[in-house]
PDB file of C-alpha atoms in Angstrom:
ATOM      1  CA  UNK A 568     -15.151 113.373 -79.952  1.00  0.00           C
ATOM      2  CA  UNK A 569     -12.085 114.679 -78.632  1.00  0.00           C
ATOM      3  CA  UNK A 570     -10.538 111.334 -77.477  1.00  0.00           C
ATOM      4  CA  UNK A 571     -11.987 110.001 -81.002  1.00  0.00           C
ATOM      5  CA  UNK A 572      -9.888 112.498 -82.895  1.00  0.00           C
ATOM      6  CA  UNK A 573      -6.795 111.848 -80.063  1.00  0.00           C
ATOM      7  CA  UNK A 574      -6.807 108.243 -81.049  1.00  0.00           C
ATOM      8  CA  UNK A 575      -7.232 108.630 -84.524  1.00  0.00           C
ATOM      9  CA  UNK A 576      -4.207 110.923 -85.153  1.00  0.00           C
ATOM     10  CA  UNK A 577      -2.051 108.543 -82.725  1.00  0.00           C
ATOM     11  CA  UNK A 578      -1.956 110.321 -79.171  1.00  0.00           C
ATOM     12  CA  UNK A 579      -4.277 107.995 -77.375  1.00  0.00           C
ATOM     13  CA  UNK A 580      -3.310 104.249 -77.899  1.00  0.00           C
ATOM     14  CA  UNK A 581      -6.598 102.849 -76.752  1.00  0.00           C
ATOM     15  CA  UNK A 582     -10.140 103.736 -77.386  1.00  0.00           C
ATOM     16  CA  UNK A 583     -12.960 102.301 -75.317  1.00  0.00           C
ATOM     17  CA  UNK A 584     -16.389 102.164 -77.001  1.00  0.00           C
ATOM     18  CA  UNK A 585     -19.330 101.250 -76.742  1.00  0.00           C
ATOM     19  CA  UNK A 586     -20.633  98.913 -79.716  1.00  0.00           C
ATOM     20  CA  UNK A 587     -23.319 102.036 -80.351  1.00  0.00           C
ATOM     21  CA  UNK A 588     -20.658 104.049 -80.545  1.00  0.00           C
ATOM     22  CA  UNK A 589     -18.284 102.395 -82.563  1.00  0.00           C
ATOM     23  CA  UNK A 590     -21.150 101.975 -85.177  1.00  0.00           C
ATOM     24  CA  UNK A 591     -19.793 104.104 -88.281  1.00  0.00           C
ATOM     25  CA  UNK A 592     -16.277 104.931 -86.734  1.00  0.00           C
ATOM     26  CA  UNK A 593     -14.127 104.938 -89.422  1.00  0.00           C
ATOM     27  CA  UNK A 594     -10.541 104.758 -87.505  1.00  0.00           C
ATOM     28  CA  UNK A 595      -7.564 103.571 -90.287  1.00  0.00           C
ATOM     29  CA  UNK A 596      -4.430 101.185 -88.879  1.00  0.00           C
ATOM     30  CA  UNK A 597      -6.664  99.523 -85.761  1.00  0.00           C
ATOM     31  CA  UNK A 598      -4.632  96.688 -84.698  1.00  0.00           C
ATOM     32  CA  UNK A 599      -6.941  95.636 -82.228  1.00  0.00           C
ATOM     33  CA  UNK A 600     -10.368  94.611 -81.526  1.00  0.00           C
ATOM     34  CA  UNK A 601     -11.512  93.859 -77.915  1.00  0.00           C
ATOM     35  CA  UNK A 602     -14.969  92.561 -77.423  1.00  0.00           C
ATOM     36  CA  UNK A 603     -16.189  92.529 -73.734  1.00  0.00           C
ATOM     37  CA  UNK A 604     -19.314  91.216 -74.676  1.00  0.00           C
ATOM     38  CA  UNK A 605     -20.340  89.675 -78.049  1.00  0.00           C
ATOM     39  CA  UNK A 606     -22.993  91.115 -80.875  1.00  0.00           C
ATOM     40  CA  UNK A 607     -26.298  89.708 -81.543  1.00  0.00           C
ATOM     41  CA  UNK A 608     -24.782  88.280 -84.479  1.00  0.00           C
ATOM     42  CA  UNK A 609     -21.952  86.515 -86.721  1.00  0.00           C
ATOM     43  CA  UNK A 610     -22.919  89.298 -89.546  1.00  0.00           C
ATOM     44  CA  UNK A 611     -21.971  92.017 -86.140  1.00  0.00           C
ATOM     45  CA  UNK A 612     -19.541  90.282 -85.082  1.00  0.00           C
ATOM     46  CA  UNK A 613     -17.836  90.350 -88.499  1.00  0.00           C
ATOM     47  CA  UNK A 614     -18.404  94.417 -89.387  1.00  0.00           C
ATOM     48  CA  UNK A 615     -16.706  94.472 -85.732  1.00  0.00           C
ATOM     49  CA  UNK A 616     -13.592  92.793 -86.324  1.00  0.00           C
ATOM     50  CA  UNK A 617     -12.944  93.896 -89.539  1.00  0.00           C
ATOM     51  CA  UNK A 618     -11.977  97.453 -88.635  1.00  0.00           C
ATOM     52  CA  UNK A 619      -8.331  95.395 -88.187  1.00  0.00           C
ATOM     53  CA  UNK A 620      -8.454  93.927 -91.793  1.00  0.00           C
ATOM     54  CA  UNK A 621      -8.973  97.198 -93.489  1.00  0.00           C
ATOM     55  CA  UNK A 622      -7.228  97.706 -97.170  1.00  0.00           C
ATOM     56  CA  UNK A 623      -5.187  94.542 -96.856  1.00  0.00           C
ATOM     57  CA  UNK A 624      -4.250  94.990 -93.487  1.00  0.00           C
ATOM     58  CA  UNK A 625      -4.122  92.323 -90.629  1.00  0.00           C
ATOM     59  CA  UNK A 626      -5.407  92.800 -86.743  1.00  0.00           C
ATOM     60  CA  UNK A 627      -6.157  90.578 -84.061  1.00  0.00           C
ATOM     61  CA  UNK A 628      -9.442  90.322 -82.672  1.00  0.00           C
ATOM     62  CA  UNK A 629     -10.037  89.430 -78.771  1.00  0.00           C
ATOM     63  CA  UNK A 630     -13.835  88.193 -77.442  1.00  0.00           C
ATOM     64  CA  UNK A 631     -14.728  87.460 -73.646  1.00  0.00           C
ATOM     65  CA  UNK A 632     -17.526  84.945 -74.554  1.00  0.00           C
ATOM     66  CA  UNK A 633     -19.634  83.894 -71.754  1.00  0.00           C
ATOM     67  CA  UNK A 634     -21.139  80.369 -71.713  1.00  0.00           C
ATOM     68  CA  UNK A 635     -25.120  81.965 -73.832  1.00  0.00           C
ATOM     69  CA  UNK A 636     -22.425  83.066 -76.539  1.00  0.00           C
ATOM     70  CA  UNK A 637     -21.275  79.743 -77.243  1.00  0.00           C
ATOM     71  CA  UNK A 638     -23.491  79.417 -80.120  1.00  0.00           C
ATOM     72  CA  UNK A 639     -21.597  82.168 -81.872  1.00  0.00           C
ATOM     73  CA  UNK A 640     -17.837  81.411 -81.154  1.00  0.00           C
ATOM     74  CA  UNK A 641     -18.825  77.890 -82.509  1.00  0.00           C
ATOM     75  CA  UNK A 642     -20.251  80.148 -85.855  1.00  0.00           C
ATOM     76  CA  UNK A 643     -16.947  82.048 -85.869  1.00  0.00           C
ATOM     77  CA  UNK A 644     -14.061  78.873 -85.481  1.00  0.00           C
ATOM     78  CA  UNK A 645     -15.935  77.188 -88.076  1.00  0.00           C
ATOM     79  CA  UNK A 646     -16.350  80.166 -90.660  1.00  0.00           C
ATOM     80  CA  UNK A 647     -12.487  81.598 -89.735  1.00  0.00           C
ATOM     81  CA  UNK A 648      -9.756  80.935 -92.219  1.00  0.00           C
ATOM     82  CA  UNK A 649      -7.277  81.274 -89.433  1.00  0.00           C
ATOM     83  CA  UNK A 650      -6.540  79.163 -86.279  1.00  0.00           C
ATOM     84  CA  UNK A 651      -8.353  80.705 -83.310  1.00  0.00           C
ATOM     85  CA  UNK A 652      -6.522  80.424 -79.896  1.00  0.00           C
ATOM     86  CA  UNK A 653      -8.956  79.217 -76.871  1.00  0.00           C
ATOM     87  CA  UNK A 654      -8.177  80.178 -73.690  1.00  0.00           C
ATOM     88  CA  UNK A 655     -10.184  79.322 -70.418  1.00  0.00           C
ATOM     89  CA  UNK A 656     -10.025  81.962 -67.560  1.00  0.00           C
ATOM     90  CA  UNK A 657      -9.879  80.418 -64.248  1.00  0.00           C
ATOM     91  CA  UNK A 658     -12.831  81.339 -61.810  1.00  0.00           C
ATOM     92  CA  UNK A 659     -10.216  82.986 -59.014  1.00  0.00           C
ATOM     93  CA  UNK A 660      -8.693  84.820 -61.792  1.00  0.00           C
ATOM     94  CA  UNK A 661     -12.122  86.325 -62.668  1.00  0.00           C
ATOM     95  CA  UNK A 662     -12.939  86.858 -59.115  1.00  0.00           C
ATOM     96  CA  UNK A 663      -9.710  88.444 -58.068  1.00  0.00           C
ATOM     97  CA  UNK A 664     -10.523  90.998 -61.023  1.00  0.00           C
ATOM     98  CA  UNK A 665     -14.329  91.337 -59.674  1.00  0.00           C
ATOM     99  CA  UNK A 666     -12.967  92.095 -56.024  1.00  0.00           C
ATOM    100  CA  UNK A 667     -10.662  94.385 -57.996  1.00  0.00           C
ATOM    101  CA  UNK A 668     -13.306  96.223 -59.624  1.00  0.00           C
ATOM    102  CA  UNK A 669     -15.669  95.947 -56.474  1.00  0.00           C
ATOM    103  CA  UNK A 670     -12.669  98.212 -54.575  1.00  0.00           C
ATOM    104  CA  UNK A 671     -12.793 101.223 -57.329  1.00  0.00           C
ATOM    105  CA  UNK A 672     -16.534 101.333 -58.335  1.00  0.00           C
ATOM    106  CA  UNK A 673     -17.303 103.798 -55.181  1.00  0.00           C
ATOM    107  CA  UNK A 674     -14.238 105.902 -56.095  1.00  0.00           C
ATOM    108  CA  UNK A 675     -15.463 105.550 -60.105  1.00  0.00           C
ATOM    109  CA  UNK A 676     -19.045 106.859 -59.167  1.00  0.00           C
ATOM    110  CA  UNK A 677     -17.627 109.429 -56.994  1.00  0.00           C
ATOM    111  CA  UNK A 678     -15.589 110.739 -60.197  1.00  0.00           C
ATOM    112  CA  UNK A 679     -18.394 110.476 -62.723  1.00  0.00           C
ATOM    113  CA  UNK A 680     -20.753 112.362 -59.830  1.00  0.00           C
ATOM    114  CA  UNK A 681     -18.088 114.812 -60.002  1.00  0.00           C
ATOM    115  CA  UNK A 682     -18.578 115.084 -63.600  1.00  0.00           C
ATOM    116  CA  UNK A 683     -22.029 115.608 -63.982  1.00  0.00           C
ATOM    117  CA  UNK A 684     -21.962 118.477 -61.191  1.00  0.00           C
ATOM    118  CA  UNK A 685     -19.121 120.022 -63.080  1.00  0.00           C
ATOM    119  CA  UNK A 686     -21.356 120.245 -66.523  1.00  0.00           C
ATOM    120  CA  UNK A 687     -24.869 121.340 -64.148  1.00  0.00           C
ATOM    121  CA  UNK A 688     -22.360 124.161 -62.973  1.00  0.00           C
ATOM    122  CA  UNK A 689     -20.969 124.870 -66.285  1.00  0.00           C
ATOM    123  CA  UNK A 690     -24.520 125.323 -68.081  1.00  0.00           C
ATOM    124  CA  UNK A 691     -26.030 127.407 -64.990  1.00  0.00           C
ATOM    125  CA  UNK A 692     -22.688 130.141 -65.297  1.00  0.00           C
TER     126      UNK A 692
END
């Protein structure tokens, strides 16, 4: 809640979320929409993205779509009233950025380890 709030009232540029948590999030001025992985469905897909079209506003949305999603990009460029831009990561691009994320996930589970010690701690004081 307290990075919620940070990014609403401007302090925090990004916010990372979860599509459960972004249900009901009701952030004004979002710019842009990242989807790491793609909804169940156009209708999702569409409540999503619109968080950048709010009261006449415009955004950009951005979807990594994975080869099973096809069915829905396909839904999307022929429903969209604006171009969409196709772009085709490279396999050694992706797996530099897998080797990449291969280096930190010890150090990342270390952290959130950390984390969950801290609040055990915290509740037995």
């Amino acid at each position: 809640m307290e990075k919620l709030e940070a990014f609403k009232n401007g302090s925090l540029n990004i916010l990372v979320a979860t599509d459960l948590a972004a249900r009901g999030l009701d952030i004004a001025d979002v710019k842009t929409v990242i989807n790491f992985s793609m909804p169940m469905t156009y209708k999702h897909y569409i409540h999503r993205v619109g968080r950048t079209a709010r009261a006449k506003n415009s955004g950009r949305s951005i979807s990594l779509v994975a080869e099973s999603d096809r069915w829905l990009l396909k839904e999307i460029i022929k429903s969209s009233k604006e171009p969409v831009k196709s772009r085709v990561i490279p396999p050694e691009v992706i797996e530099f950025y897998r080797q990449k994320c291969d280096e930190i996930r010890e150090k990342v589970t270390e952290k959130l380890n950390e984390e969950k010690e801290e609040k055990i701690m915290d509740k037995m004081e």
